[in-house]
Every structure is written in C-alpha cells, then in structure tokens.
PDB file of C-alpha atoms in Angstrom:
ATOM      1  CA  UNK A   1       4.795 -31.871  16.746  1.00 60.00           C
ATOM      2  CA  UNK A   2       8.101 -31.152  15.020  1.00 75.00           C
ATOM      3  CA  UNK A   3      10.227 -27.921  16.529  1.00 91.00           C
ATOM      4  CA  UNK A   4      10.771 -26.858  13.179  1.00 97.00           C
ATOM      5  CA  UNK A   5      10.071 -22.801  12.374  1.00 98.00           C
ATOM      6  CA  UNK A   6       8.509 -21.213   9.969  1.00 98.00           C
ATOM      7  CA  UNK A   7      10.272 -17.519   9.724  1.00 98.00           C
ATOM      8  CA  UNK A   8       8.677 -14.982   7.099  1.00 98.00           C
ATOM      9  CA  UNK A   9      11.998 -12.595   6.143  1.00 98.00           C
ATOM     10  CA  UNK A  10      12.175  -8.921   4.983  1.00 98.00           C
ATOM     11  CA  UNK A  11      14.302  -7.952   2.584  1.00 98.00           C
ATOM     12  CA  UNK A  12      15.758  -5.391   1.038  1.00 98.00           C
ATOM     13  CA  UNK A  13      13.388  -2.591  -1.433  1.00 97.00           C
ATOM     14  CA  UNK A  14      16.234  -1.592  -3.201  1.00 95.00           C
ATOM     15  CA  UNK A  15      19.989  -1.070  -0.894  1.00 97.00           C
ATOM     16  CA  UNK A  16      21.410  -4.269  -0.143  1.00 96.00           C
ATOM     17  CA  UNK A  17      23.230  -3.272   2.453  1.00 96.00           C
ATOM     18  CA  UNK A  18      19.668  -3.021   4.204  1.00 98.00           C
ATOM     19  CA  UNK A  19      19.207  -6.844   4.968  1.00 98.00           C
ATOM     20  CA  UNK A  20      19.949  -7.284   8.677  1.00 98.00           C
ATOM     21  CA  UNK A  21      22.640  -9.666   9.821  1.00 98.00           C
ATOM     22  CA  UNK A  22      19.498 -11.277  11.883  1.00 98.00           C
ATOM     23  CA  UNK A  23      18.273 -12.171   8.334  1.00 98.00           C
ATOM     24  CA  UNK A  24      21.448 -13.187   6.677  1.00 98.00           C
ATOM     25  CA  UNK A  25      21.485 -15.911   9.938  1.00 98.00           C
ATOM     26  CA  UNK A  26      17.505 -17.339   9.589  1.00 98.00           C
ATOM     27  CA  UNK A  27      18.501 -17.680   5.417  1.00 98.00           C
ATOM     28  CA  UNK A  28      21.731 -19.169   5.915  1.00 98.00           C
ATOM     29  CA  UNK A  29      20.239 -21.521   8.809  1.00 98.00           C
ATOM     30  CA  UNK A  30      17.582 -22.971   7.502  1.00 98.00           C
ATOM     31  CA  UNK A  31      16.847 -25.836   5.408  1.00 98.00           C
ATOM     32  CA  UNK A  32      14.938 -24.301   2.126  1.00 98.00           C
ATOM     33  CA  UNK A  33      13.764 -20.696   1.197  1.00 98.00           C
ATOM     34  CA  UNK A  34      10.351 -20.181  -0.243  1.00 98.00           C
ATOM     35  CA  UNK A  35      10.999 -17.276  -2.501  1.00 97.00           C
ATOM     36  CA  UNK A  36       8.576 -15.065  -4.403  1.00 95.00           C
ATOM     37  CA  UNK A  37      10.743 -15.655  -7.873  1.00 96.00           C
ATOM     38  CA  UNK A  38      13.664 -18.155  -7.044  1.00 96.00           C
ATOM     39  CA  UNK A  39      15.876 -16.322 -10.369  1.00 95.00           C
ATOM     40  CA  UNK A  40      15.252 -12.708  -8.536  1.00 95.00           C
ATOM     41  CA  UNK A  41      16.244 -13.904  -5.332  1.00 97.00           C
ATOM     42  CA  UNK A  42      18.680 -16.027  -6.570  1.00 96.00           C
ATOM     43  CA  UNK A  43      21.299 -12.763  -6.968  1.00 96.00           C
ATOM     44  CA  UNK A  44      20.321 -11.917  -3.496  1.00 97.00           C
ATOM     45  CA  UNK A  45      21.366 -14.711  -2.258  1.00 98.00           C
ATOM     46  CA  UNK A  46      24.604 -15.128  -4.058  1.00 97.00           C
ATOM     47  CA  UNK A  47      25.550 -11.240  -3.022  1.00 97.00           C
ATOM     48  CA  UNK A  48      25.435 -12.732   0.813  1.00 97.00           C
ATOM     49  CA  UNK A  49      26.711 -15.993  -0.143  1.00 97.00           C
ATOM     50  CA  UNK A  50      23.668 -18.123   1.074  1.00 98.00           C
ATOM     51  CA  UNK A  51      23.608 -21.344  -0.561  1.00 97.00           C
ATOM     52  CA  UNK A  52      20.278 -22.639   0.703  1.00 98.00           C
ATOM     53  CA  UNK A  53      18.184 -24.303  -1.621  1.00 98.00           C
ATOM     54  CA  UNK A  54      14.939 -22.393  -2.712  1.00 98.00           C
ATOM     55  CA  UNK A  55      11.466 -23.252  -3.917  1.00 98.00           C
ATOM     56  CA  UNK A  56       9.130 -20.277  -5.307  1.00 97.00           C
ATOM     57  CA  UNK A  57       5.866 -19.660  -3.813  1.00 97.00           C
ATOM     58  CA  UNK A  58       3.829 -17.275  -5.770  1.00 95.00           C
ATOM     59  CA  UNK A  59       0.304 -15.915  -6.433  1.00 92.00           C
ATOM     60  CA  UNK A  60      -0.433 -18.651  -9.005  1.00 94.00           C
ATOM     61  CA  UNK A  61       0.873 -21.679  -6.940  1.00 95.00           C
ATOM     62  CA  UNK A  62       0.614 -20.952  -2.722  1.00 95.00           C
ATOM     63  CA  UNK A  63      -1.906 -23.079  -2.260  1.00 94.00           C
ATOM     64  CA  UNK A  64      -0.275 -26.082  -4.293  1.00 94.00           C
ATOM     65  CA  UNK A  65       2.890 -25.416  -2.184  1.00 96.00           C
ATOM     66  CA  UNK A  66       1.407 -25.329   1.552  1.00 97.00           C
ATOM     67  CA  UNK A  67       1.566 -28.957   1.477  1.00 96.00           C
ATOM     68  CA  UNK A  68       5.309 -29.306   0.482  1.00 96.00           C
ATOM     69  CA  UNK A  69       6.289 -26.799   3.262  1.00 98.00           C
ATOM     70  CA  UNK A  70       3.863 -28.294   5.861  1.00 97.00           C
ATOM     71  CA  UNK A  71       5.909 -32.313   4.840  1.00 97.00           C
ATOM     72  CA  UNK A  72       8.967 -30.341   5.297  1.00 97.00           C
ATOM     73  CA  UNK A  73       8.435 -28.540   8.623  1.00 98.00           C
ATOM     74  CA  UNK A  74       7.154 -32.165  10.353  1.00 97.00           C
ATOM     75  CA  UNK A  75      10.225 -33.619   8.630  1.00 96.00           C
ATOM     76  CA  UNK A  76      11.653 -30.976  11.316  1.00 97.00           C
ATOM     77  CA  UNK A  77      13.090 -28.960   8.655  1.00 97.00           C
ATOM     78  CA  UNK A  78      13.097 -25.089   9.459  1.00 98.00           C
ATOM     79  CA  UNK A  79      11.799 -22.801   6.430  1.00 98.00           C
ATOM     80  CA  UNK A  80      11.834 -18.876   5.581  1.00 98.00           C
ATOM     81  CA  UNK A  81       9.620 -17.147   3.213  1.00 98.00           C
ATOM     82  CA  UNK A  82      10.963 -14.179   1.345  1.00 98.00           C
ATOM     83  CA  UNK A  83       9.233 -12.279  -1.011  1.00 97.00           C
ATOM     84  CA  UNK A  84      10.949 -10.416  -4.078  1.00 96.00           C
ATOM     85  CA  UNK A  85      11.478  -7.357  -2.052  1.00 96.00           C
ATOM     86  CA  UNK A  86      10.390  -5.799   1.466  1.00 97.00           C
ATOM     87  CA  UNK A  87       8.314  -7.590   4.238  1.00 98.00           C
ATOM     88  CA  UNK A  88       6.439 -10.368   3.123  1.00 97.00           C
ATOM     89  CA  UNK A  89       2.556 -10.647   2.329  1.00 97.00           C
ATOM     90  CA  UNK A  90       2.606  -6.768   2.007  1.00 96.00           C
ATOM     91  CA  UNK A  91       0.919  -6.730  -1.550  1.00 93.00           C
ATOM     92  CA  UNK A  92       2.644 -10.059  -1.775  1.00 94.00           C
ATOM     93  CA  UNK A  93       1.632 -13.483  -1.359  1.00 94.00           C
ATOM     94  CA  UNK A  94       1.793 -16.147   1.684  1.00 96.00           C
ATOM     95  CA  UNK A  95      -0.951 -14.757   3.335  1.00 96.00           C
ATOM     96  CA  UNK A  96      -2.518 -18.414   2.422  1.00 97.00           C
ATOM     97  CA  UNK A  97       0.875 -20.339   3.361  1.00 98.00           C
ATOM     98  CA  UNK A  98       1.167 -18.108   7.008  1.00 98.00           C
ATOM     99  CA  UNK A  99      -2.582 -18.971   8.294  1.00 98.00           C
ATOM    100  CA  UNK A 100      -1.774 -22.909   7.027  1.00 98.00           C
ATOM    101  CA  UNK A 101       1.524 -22.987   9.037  1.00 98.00           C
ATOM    102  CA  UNK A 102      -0.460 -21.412  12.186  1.00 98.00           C
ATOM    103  CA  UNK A 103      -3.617 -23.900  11.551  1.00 97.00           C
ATOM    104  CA  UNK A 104      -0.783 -26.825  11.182  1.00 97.00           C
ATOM    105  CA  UNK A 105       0.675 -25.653  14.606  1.00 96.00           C
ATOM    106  CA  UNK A 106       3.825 -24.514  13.660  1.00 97.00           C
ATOM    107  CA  UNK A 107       5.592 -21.313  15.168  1.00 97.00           C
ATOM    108  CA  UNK A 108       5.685 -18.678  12.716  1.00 98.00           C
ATOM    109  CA  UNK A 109       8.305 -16.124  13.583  1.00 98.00           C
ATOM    110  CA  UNK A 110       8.952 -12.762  12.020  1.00 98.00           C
ATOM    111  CA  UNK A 111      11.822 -11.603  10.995  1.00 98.00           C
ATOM    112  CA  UNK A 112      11.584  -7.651  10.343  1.00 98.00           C
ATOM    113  CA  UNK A 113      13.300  -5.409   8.025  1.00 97.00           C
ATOM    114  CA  UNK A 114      12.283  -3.371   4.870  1.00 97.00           C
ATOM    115  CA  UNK A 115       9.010  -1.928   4.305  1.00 97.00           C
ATOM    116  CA  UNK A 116       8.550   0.173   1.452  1.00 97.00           C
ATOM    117  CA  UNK A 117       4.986   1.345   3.117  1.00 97.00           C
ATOM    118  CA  UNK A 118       6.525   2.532   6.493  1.00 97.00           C
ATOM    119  CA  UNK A 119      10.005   3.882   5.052  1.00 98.00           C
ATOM    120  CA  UNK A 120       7.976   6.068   2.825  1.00 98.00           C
ATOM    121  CA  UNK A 121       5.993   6.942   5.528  1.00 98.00           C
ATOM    122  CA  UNK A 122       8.530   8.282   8.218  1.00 97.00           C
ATOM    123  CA  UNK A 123      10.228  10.651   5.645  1.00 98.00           C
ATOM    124  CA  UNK A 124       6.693  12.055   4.030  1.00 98.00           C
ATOM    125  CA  UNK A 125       6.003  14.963   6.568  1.00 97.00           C
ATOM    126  CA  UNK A 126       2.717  13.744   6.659  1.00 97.00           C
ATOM    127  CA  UNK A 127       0.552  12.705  10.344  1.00 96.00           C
ATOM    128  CA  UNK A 128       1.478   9.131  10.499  1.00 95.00           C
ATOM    129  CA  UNK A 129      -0.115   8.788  13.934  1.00 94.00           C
ATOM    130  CA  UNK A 130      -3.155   7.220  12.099  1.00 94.00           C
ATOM    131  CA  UNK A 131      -2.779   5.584   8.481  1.00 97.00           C
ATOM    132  CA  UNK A 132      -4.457   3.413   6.141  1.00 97.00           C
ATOM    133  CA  UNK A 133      -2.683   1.668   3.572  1.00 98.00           C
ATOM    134  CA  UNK A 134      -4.714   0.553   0.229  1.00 96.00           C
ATOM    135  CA  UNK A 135      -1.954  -1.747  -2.026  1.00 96.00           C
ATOM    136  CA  UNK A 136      -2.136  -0.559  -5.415  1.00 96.00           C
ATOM    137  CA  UNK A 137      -4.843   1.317  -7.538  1.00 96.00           C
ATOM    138  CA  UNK A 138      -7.203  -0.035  -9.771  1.00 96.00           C
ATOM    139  CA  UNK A 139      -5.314  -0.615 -13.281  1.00 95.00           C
ATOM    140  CA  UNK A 140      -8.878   1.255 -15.107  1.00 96.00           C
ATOM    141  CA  UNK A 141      -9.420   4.944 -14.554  1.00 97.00           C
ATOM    142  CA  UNK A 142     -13.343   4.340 -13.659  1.00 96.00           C
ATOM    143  CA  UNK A 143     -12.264   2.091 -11.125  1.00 97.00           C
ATOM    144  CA  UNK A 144      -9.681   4.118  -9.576  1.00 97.00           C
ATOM    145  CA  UNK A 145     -11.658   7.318  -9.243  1.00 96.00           C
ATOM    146  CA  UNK A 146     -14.216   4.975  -7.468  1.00 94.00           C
ATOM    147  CA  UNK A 147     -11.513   4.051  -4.948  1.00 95.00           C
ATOM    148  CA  UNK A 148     -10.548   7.513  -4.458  1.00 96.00           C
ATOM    149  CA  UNK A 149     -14.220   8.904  -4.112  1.00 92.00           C
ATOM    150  CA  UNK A 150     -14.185   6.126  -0.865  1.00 91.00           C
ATOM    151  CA  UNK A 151     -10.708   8.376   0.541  1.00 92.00           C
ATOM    152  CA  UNK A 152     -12.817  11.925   0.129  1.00 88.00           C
ATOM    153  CA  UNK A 153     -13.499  12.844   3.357  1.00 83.00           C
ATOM    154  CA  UNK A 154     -10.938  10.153   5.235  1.00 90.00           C
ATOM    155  CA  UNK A 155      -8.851  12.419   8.059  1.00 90.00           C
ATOM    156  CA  UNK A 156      -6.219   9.427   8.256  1.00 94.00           C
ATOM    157  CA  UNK A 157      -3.053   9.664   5.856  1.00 97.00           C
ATOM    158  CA  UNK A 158      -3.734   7.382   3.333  1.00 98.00           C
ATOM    159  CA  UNK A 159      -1.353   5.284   1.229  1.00 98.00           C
ATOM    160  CA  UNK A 160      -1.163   3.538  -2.158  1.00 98.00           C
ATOM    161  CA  UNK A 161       1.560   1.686  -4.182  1.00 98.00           C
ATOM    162  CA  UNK A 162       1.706   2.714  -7.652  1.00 97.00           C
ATOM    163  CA  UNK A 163       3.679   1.515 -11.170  1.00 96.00           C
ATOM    164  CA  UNK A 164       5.755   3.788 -13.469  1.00 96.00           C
ATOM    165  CA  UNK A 165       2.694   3.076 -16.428  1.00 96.00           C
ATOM    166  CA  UNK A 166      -0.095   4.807 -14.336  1.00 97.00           C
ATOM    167  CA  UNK A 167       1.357   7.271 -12.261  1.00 98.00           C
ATOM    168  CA  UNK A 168       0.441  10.062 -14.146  1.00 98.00           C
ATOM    169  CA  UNK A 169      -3.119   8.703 -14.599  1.00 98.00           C
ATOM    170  CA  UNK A 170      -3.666   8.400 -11.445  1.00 98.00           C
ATOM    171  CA  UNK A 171      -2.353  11.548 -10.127  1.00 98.00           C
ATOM    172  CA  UNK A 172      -4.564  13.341 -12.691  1.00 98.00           C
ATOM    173  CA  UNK A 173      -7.641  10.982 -11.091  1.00 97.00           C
ATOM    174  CA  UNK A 174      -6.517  12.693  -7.609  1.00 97.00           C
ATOM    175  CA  UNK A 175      -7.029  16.395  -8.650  1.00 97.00           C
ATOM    176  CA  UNK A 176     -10.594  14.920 -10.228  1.00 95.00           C
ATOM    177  CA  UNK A 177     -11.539  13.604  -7.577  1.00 94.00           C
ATOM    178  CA  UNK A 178      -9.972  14.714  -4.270  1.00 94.00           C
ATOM    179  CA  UNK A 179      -9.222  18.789  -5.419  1.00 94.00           C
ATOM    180  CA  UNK A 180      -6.192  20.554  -7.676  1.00 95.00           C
ATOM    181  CA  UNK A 181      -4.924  21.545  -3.471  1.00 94.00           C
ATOM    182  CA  UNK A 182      -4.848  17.907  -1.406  1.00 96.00           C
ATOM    183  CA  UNK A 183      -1.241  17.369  -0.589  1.00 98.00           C
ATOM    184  CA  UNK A 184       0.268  14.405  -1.724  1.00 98.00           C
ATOM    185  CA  UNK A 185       3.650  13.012  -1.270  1.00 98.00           C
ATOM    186  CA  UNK A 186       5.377  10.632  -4.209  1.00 98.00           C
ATOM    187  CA  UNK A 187       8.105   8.363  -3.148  1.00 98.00           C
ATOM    188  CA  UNK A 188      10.293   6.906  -5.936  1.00 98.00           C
ATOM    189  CA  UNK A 189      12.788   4.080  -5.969  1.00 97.00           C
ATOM    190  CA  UNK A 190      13.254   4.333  -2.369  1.00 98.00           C
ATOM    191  CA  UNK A 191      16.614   3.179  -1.266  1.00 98.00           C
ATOM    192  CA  UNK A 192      18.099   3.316  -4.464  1.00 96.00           C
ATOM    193  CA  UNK A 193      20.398   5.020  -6.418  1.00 95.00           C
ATOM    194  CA  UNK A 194      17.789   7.685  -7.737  1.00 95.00           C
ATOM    195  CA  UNK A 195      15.422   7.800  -4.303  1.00 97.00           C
ATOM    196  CA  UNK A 196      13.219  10.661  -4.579  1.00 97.00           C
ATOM    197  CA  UNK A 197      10.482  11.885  -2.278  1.00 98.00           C
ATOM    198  CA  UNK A 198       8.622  15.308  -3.281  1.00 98.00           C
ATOM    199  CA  UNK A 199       5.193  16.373  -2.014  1.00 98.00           C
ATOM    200  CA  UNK A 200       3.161  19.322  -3.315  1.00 98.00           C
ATOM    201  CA  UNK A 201      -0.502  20.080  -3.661  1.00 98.00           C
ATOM    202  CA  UNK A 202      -1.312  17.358  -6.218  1.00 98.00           C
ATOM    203  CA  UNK A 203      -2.291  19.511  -9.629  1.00 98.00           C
ATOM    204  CA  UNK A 204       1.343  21.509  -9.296  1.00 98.00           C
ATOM    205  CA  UNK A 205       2.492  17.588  -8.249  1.00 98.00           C
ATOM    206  CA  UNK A 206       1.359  15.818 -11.505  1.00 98.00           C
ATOM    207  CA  UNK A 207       3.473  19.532 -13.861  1.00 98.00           C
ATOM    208  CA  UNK A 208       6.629  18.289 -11.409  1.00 98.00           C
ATOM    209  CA  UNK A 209       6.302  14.871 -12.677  1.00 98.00           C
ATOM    210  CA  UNK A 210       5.472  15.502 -16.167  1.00 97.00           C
ATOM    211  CA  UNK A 211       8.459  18.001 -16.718  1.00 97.00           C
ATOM    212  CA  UNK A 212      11.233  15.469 -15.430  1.00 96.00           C
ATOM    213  CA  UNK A 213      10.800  11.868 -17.544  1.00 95.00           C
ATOM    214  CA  UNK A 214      13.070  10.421 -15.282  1.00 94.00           C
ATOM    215  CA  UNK A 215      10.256  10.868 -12.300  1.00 96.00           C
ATOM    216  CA  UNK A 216       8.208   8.870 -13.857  1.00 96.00           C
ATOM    217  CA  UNK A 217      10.076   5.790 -14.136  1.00 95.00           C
ATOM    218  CA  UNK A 218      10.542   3.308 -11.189  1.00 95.00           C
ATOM    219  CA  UNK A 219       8.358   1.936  -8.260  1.00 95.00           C
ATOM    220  CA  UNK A 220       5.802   4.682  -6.352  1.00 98.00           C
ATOM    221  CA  UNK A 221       4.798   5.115  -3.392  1.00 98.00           C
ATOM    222  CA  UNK A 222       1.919   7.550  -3.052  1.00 98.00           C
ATOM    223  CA  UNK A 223       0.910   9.024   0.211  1.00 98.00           C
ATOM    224  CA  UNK A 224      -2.412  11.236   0.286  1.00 98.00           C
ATOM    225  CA  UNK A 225      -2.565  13.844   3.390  1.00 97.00           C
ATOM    226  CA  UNK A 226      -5.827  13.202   5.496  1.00 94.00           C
ATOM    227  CA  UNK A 227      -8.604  15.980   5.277  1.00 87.00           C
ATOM    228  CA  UNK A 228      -8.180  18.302   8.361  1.00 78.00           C
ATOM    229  CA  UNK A 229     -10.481  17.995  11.252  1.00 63.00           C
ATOM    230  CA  UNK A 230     -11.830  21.108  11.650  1.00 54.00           C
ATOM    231  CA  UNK A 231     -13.696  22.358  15.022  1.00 48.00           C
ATOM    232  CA  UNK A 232     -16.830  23.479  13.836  1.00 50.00           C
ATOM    233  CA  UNK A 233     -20.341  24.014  15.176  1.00 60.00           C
ATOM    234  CA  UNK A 234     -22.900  21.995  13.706  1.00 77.00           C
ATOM    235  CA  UNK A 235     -24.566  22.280  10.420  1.00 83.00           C
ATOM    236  CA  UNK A 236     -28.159  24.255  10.399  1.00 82.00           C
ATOM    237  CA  UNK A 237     -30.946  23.391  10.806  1.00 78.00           C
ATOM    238  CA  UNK A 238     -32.175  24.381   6.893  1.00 79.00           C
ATOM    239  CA  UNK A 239     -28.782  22.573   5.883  1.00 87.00           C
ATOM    240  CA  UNK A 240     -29.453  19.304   7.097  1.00 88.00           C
ATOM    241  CA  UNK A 241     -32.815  19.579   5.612  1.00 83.00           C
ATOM    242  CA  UNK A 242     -31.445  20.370   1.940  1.00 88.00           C
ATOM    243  CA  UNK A 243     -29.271  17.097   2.607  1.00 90.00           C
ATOM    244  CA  UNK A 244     -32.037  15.059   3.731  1.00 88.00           C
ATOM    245  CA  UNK A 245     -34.070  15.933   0.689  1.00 87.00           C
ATOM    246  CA  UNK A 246     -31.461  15.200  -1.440  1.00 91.00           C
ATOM    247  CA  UNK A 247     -30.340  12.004  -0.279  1.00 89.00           C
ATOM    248  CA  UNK A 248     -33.355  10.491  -0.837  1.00 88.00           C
ATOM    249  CA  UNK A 249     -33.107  11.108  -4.416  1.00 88.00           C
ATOM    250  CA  UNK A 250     -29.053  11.173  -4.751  1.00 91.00           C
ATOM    251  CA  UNK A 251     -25.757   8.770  -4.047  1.00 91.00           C
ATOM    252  CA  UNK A 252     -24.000  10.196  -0.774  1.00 90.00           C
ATOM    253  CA  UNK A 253     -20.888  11.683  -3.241  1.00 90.00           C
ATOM    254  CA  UNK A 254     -24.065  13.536  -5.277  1.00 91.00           C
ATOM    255  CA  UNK A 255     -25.843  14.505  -2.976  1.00 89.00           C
ATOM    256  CA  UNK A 256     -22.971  16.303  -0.539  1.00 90.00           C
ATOM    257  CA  UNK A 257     -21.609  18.114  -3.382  1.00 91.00           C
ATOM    258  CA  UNK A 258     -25.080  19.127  -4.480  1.00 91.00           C
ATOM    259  CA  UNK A 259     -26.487  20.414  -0.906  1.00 90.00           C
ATOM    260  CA  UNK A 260     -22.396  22.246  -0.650  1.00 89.00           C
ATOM    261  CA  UNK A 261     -23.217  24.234  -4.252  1.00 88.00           C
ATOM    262  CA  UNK A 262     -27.222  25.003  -2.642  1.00 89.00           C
ATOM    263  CA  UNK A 263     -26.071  26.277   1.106  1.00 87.00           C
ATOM    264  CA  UNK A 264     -22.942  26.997   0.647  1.00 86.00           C
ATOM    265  CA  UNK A 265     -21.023  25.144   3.450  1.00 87.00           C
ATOM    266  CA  UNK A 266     -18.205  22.999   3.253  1.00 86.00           C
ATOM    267  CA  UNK A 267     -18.681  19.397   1.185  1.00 88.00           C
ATOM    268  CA  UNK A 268     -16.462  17.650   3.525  1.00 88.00           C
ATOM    269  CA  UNK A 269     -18.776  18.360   6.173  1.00 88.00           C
ATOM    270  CA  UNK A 270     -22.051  17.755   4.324  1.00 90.00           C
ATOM    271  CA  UNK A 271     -20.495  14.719   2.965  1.00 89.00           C
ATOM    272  CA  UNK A 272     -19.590  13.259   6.545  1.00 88.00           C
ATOM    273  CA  UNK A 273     -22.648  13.778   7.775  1.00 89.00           C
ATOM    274  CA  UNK A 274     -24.328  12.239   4.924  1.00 89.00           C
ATOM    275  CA  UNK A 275     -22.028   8.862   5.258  1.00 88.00           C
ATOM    276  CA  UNK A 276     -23.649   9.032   8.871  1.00 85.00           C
ATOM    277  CA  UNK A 277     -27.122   8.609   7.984  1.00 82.00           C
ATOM    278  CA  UNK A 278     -26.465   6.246   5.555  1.00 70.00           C
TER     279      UNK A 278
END
C-alpha cells in the first residue's frame, strides 16, 4: 500500500485571508488538487501562489474521477480535495470520492477551516448546543413548505442554506408554515465585504429584507430558533381523546392543529404527542 494521503481542504467562504497557513502547506505539497471548478479555484490559488496542478471533481463527474485519484495515490502521489468554497462535502460533492479513498485504504486526513454552517452559527444568538443542519430548500414552494411542516415542532436550532432568487419565498413559506413570531436569523455574505447577520421574528424579518434590495442579494444562511421546551403537565384525559379520534381520520399536521382549535391547548404539544403515536 502506497503512503500517499488523501487530505480534503477548507477554504475560504468569502475573506481570503481566512485560509490557514496549515492549508496553504497540504496545497502547495502535494502532487494535484481535485477542485470543485478548476477556473474558480484557479484565482485562489494564484492569490497564494500555489502552482499545483488541478483536476475538477464535481457533481456530474466524481464517480468517473475516483479511479484517476485512486492510480494516482498508489503511484504514491499525495492529493487534496477542495471544494469552491468552505469545508468540503458540506452541500458539496466527494462524499463518493472520500468513502472510495477509505474502501481503497488510503488515509484520508482533514484539513479544517471555513464553514459557512458553523460561522453562521456561533454569531446567531441562537442554542447551538443541539443543531440540525438541512442543505438547501426545495427550489418549489409545495415542496419547501413540506420540508418546513417536518421542522414544526423540532426544539433543536435548525439550519438551511439559501440563494439570493428564493429568499424571500421562502421566508414568506416560514411565517405559513412555522408562525408570523418563530425567530429566525439570516446570515448574508459572511466574511465578506457586505457580511450581514440580522434575526427577528420572521414576518417583521421578511419587511427588513424586502425594504433593503441590497439584503437580498448574495449567499444565505438561514437559521430557524428551536420551539421551546416547555414544562408542562400532561394533556387531559378528554384531549387525548379528541386527538385519537381525529387521527384516525386526519394526517398528524391536520389533525394537531384541528384537536388545538377544538380544546384549546397548545398545537405544539398536541402535535408532539401525535408524532408519538404514529
């Protein structure tokens, strides 16, 4: 078995000055860069002076190039994977390329940096104790609002990524479908010139964005604030009955809003306990 390494690089979201001179080493070291989009990375490269010769690994050809990087690596030649911005395989490829490498015995070593996911994160305000983290949106509104109905009565922070042509849409899905009042964080452009990061209950949110054009331009990410865990006693007796009965007829969403508008209690709870029977 060759020594050769496989490292998977972050790189910078946006501030160049964010690579780490751990990175600049691995790229400079070994003996060919598998880059998301060789042209993007190209300037990248040429900012730091890193001449080493690059091959692009994308959605639309990983599985073509796993063999060329597994000739390479028992030719004993070292390799890093970059992808056009960040850590890689977050909402990017190599996912495919990684588990060959491992499979082909290889060492895979990470090389960490940039995360637009986790630097959004640690300057939201929000609980980041627990987090779930959902890549980006459904392009269609029916198929969005479906993913968000899944998030209704999730306690953990969640987080989407989200592109400059939907954001609006989307953040009009959330008051739909979550309430006018969940608290949601936007982070734009992070690390760049124009960073911005503004949360507000998400119907007085979406007027912030829509006043300011130059909010909606860029790269998003949104983080949605958990639903509070609240110390309750149990639902009654004649409650859980009205849910019962109308679970048998209804989808969970349905029938939790329903039995919420009949007894009056809260639909979170209703709707928790209903995902429990199911």
């Amino acid at each position: 078995m060759s020594d050769a390494v496989f490292y998977v690089v972050a790189t910078p979201i946006g501030n160049l000055g964010d690579l780490t001179p751990r990175a600049v080493d691995v790229l400079q070291s070994v003996a060919l860069i598998a880059a998301e989009d060789t042209r993007h990375s190209g300037r990248l490269m040429a900012h730091f002076n890193i001449k080493t010769p690059m091959i692009s690994v994308h959605d639309h050809n990983e599985r073509q190039r796993l063999q060329t990087i597994l000739d390479k690596l028992a030719a004993g030649d070292s390799i890093a994977l970059i992808s056009d911005a960040g850590t890689p395989l977050i909402s990017d490829p190599g996912f495919i390329v990684v588990r060959g490498v491992r499979e082909a015995g290889y060492k895979v070593v990470p090389v960490p940096g940039c995360c637009a996911v986790i630097t959004a994160m640690c300057a939201s305000g929000l609980p980041t104790d627990r987090f779930m983290f959902e890549g980006f949106l459904p392009a269609k509104r029916s198929g969005r609002q479906q993913k968000l109905s899944e998030i209704l009565a999730e306690t953990r922070t969640v987080i989407y990524y989200e592109s400059t042509h939907r954001i609006l849409d989307s953040l009009q899905d959330m008051i739909e479908v979550l309430g006018a009042d969940r608290y949601v964080v936007l982070a734009r452009e992070l690390t760049k010139t124009f960073e911005t990061i503004h949360g507000d209950k998400v119907e007085a949110l979406l007027e912030w964005v829509k006043q300011d054009a130059n909010q909606q331009k860029g790269e998003f990410v949104v983080l949605i604030q958990g639903v509070e865990v609240q110390e309750e006693e149990g639902l009654s007796v004649e409650t859980l009955k009205v849910l019962g009965i109308l679970l048998e007829e209804l989808p969970v969403k349905q029938a939790a809003a329903l039995a919420a508008k009949i007894t009056g209690e809260k639909k979170n709870a209703l709707y928790q306990e209903a995902l429990s029977r199911k």
